[in-house]
PDB file of C-alpha atoms in Angstrom:
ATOM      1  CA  UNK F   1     150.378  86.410  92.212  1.00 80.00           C
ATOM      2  CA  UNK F   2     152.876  88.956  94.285  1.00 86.00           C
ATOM      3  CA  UNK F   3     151.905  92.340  94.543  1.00 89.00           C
ATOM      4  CA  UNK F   4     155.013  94.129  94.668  1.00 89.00           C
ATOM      5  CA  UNK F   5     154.784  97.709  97.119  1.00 91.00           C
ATOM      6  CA  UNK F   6     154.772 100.429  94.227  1.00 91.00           C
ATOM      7  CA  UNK F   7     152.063  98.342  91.815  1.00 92.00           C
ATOM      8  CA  UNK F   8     149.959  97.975  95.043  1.00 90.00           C
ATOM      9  CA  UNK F   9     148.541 101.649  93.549  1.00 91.00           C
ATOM     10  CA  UNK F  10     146.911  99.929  90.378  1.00 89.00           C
ATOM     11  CA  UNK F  11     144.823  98.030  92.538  1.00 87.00           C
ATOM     12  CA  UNK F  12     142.905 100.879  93.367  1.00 86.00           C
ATOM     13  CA  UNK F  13     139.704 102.699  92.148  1.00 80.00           C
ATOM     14  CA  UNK F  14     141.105 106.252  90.526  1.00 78.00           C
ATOM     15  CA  UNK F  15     139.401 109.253  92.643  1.00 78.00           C
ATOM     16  CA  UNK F  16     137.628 110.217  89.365  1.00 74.00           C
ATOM     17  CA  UNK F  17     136.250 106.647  89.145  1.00 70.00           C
ATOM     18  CA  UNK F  18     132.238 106.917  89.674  1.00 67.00           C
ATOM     19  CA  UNK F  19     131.497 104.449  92.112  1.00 66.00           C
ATOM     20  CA  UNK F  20     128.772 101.994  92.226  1.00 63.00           C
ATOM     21  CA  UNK F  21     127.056 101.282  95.769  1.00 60.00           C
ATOM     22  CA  UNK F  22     123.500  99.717  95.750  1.00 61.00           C
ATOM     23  CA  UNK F  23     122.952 102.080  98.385  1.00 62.00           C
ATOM     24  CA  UNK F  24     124.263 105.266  96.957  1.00 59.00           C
ATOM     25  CA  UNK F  25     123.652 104.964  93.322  1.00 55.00           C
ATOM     26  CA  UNK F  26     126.264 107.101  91.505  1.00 60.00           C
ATOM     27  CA  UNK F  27     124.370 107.964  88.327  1.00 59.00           C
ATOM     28  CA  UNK F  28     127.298 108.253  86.476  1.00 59.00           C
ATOM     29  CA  UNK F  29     127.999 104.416  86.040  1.00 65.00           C
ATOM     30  CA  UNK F  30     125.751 104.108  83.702  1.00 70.00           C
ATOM     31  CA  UNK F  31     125.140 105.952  80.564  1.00 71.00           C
ATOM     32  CA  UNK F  32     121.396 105.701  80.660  1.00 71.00           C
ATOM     33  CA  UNK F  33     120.808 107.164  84.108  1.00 70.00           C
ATOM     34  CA  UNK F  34     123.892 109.864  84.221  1.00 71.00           C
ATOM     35  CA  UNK F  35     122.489 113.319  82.900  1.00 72.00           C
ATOM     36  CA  UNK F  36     125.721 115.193  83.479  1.00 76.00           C
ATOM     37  CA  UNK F  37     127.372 112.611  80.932  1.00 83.00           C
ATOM     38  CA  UNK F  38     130.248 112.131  82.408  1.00 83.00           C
ATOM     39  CA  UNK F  39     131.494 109.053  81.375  1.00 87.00           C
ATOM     40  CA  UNK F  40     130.982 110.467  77.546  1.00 91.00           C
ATOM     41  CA  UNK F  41     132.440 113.583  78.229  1.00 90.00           C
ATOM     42  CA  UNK F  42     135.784 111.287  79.328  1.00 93.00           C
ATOM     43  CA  UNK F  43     135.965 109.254  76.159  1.00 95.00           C
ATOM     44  CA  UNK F  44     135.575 112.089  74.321  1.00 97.00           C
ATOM     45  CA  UNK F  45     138.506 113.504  75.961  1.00 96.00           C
ATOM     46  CA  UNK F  46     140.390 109.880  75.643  1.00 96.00           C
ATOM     47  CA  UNK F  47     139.526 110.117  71.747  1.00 97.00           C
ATOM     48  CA  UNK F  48     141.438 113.269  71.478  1.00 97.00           C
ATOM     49  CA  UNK F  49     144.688 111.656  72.890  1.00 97.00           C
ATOM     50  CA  UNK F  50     147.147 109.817  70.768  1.00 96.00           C
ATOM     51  CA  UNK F  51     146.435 106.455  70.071  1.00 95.00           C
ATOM     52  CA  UNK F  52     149.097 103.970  71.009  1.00 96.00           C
ATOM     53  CA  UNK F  53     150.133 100.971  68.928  1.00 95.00           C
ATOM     54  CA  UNK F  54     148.339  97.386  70.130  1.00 97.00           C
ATOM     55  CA  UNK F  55     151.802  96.099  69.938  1.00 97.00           C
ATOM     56  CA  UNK F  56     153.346  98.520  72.538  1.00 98.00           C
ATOM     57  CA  UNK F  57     149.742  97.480  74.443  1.00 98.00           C
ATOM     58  CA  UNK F  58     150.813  93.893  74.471  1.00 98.00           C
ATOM     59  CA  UNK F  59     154.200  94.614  75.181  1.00 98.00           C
ATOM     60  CA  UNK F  60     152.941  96.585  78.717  1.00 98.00           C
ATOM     61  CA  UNK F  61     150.511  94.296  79.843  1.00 98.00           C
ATOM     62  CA  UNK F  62     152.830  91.322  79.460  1.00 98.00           C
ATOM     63  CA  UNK F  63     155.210  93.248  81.414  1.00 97.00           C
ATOM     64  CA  UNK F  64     152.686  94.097  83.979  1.00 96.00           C
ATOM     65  CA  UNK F  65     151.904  90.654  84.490  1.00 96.00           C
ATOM     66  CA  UNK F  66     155.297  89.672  84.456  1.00 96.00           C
ATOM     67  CA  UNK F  67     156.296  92.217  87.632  1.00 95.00           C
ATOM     68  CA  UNK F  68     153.319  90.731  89.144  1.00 94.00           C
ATOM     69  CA  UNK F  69     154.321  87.091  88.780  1.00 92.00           C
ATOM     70  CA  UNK F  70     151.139  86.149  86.546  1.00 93.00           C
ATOM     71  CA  UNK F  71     152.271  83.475  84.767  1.00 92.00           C
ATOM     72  CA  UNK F  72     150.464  84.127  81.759  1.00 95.00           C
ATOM     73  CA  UNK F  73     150.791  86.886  78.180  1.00 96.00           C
ATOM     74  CA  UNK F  74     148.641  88.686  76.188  1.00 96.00           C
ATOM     75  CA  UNK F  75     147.211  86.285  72.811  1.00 94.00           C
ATOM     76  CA  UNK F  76     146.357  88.918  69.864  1.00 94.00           C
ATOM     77  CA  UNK F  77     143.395  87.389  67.712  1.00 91.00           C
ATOM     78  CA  UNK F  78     142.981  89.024  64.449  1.00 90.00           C
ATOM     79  CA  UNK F  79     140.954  87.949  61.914  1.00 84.00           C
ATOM     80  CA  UNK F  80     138.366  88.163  59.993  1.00 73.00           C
ATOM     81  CA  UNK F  81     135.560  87.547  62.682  1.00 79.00           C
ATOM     82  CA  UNK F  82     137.449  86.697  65.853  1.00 83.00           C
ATOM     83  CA  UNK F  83     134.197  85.838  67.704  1.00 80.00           C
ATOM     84  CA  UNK F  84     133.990  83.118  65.565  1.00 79.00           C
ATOM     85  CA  UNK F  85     138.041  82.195  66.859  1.00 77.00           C
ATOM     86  CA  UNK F  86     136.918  82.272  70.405  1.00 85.00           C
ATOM     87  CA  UNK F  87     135.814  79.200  71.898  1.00 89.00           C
ATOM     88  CA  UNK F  88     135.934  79.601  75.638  1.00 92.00           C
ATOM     89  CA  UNK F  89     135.950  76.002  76.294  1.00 93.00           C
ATOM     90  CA  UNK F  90     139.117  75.979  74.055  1.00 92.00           C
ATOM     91  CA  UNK F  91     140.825  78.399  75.645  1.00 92.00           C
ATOM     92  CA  UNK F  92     139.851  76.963  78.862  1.00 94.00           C
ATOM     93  CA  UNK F  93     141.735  73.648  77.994  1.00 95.00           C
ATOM     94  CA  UNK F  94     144.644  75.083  75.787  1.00 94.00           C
ATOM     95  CA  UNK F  95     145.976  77.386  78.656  1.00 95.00           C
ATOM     96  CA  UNK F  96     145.238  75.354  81.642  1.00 95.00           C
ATOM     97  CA  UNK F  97     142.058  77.427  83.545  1.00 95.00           C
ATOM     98  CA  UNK F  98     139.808  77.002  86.388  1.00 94.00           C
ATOM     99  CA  UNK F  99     136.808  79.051  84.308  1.00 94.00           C
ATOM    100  CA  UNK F 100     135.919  79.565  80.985  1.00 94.00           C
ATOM    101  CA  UNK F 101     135.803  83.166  82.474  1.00 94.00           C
ATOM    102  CA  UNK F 102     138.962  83.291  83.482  1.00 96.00           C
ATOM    103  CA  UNK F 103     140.095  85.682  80.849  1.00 96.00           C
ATOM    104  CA  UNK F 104     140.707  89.638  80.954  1.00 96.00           C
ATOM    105  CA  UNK F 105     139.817  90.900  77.365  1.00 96.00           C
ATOM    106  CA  UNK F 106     140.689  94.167  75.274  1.00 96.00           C
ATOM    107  CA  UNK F 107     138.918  95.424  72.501  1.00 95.00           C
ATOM    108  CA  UNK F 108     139.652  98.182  69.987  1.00 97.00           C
ATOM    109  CA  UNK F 109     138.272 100.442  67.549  1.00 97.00           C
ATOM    110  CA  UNK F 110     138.928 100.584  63.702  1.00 96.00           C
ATOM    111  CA  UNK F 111     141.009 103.589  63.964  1.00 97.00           C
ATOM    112  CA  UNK F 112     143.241 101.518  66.563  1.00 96.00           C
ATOM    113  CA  UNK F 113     141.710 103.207  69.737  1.00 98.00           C
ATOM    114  CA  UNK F 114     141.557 100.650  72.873  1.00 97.00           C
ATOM    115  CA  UNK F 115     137.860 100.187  73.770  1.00 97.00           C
ATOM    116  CA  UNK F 116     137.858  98.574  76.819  1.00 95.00           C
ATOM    117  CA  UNK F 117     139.626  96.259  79.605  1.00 96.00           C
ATOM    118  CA  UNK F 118     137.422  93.891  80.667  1.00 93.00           C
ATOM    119  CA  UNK F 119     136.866  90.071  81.962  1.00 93.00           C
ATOM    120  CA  UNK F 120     135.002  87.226  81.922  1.00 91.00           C
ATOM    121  CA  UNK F 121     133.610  84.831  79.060  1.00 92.00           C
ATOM    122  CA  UNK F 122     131.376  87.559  77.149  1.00 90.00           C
ATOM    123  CA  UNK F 123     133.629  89.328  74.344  1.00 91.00           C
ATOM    124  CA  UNK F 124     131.074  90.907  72.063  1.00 90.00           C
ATOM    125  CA  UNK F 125     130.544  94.309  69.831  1.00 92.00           C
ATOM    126  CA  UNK F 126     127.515  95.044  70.947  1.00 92.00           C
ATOM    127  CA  UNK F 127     126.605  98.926  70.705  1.00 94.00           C
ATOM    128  CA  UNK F 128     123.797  98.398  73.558  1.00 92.00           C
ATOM    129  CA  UNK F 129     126.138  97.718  76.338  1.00 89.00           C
ATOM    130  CA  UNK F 130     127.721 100.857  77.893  1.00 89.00           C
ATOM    131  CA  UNK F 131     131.311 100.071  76.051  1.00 92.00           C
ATOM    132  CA  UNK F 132     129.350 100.271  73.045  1.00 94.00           C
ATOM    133  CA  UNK F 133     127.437 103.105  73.784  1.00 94.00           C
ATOM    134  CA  UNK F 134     130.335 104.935  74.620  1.00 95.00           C
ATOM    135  CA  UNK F 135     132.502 104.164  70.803  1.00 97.00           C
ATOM    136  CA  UNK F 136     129.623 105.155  69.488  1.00 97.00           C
ATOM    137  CA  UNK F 137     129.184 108.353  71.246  1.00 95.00           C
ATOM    138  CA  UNK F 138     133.029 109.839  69.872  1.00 97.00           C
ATOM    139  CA  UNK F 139     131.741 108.614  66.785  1.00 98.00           C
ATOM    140  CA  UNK F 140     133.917 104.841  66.768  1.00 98.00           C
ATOM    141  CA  UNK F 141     132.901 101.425  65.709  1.00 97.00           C
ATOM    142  CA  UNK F 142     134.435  98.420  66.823  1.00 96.00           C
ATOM    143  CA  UNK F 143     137.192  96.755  64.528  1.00 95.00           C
ATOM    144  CA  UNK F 144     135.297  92.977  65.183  1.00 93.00           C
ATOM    145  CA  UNK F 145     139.006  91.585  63.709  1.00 93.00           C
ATOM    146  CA  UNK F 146     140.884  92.018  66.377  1.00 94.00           C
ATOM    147  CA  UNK F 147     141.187  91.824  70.210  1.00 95.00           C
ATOM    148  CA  UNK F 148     143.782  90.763  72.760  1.00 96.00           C
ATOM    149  CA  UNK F 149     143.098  88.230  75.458  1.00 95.00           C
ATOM    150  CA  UNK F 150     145.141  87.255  78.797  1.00 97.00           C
ATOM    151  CA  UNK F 151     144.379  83.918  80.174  1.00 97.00           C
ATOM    152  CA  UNK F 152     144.828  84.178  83.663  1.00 96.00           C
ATOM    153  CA  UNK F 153     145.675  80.082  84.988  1.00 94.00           C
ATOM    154  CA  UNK F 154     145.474  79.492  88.288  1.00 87.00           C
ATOM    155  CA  UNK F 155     143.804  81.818  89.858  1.00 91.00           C
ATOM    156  CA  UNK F 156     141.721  81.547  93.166  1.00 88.00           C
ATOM    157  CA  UNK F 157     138.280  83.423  92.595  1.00 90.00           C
ATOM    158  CA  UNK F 158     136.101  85.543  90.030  1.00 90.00           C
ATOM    159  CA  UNK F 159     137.572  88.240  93.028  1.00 91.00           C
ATOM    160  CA  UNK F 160     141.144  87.714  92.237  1.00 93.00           C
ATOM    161  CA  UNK F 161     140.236  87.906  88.157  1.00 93.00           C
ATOM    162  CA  UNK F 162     138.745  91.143  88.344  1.00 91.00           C
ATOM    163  CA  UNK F 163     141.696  92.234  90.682  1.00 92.00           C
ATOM    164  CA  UNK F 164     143.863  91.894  87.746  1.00 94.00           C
ATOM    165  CA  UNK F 165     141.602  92.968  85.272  1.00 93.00           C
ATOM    166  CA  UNK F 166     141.252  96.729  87.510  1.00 92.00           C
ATOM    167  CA  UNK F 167     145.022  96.064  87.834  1.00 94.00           C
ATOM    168  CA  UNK F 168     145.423  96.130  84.075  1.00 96.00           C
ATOM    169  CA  UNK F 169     143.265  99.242  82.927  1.00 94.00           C
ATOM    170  CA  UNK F 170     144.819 101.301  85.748  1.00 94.00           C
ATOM    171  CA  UNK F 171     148.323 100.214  84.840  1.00 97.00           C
ATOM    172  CA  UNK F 172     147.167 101.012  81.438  1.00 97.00           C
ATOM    173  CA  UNK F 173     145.996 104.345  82.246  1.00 95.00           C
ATOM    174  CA  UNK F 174     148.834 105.309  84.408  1.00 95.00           C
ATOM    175  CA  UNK F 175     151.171 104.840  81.297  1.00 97.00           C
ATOM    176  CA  UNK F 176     148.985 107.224  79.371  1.00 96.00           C
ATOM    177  CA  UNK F 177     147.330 104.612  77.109  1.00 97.00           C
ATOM    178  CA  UNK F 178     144.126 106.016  75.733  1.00 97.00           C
ATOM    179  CA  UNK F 179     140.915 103.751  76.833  1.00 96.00           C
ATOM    180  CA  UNK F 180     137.453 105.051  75.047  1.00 97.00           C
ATOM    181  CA  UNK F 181     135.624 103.323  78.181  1.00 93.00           C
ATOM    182  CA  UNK F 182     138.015 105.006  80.604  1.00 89.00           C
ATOM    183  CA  UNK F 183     136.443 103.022  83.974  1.00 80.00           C
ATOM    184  CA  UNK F 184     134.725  99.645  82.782  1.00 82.00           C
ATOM    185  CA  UNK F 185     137.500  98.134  84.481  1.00 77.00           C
ATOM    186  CA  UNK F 186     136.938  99.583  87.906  1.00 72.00           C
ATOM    187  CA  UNK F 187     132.586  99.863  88.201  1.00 66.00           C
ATOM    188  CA  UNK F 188     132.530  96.199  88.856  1.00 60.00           C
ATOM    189  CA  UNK F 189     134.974  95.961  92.082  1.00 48.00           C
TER     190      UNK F 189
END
């Protein structure tokens, strides 16, 4: 992976970002501890943007990873339950990984509303997590037929995959693409 100068930026955790410090709790990371409700109060206002097409989604990211030499492109999964499609240990093999984990993941909504950027080998539409909790709260459900994963070969560390996965959902957000759970992608850096 080469960082060009002017993506260097997405790498970053947005000023607006609560930040998680085991010494500093900021409340607002998660739902069940943050009384102001901040993090609902920004889906609500991602909700009230216009939605963008998955397709123009896909088309970003790929070139994101692209201008970042990541040698790797979005793979839409629709169906009719696409947790039953994903077999980690498949797509471990298929595209050549280090880690079953080594996967960012993007969920939607039925309404076509991205959900979340996130990584790792746990894709699920749970409503208890705080991605869930979240759709719920600007009154969303997951579509369970569809999400988009990005293998991510070769890379070094679970460090460098959630690099890319911040790298992603800023790059997202910076090109004014709607995400319900606005800062998933940056609480675990």
């Amino acid at each position: 992976m080469i960082i060009p100068e002017g993506l260097k930026k997405y790498k970053e955790i947005p000023v607006d970002c609560p930040k998680y410090d085991k010494s500093n709790p900021d409340y607002r990371c998660s739902l069940d501890y943050d009384k102001s409700n901040y993090r609902k109060r920004k889906a609500a206002e991602e909700a009230k943007k216009e939605k963008i097409c998955i397709f123009k989604i896909i088309d970003l990211v790929n070139l994101f990873l692209q201008e970042i030499n990541v040698n790797s492109k979005c793979v839409f999964i629709d169906g009719l339950d696409v947790l039953m499609a994903v077999n980690y240990e498949h797509i471990k093999r298929q595209y050549g990984l280090n880690n079953q984990s080594d996967i960012v993941w993007m969920r939607f909504t039925t309404d076509g509303y991205l959900g979340v950027v996130a990584s790792s080998n746990d894709i699920n539409f749970e409503y208890t997590t705080n991605s869930g909790k979240l759709i719920k709260s600007v009154d969303k459900e997951w579509d369970k037929n569809v999400i988009i994963i990005v293998p991510l070969p070769n890379i070094k560390s679970r460090q460098e995959r959630l690099m890319i996965e911040n790298m992603i959902g800023n790059y997202l957000r910076d090109k004014n693409i709607p995400i319900i759970d606005l800062y998933s992608h940056n609480l675990g850096k």
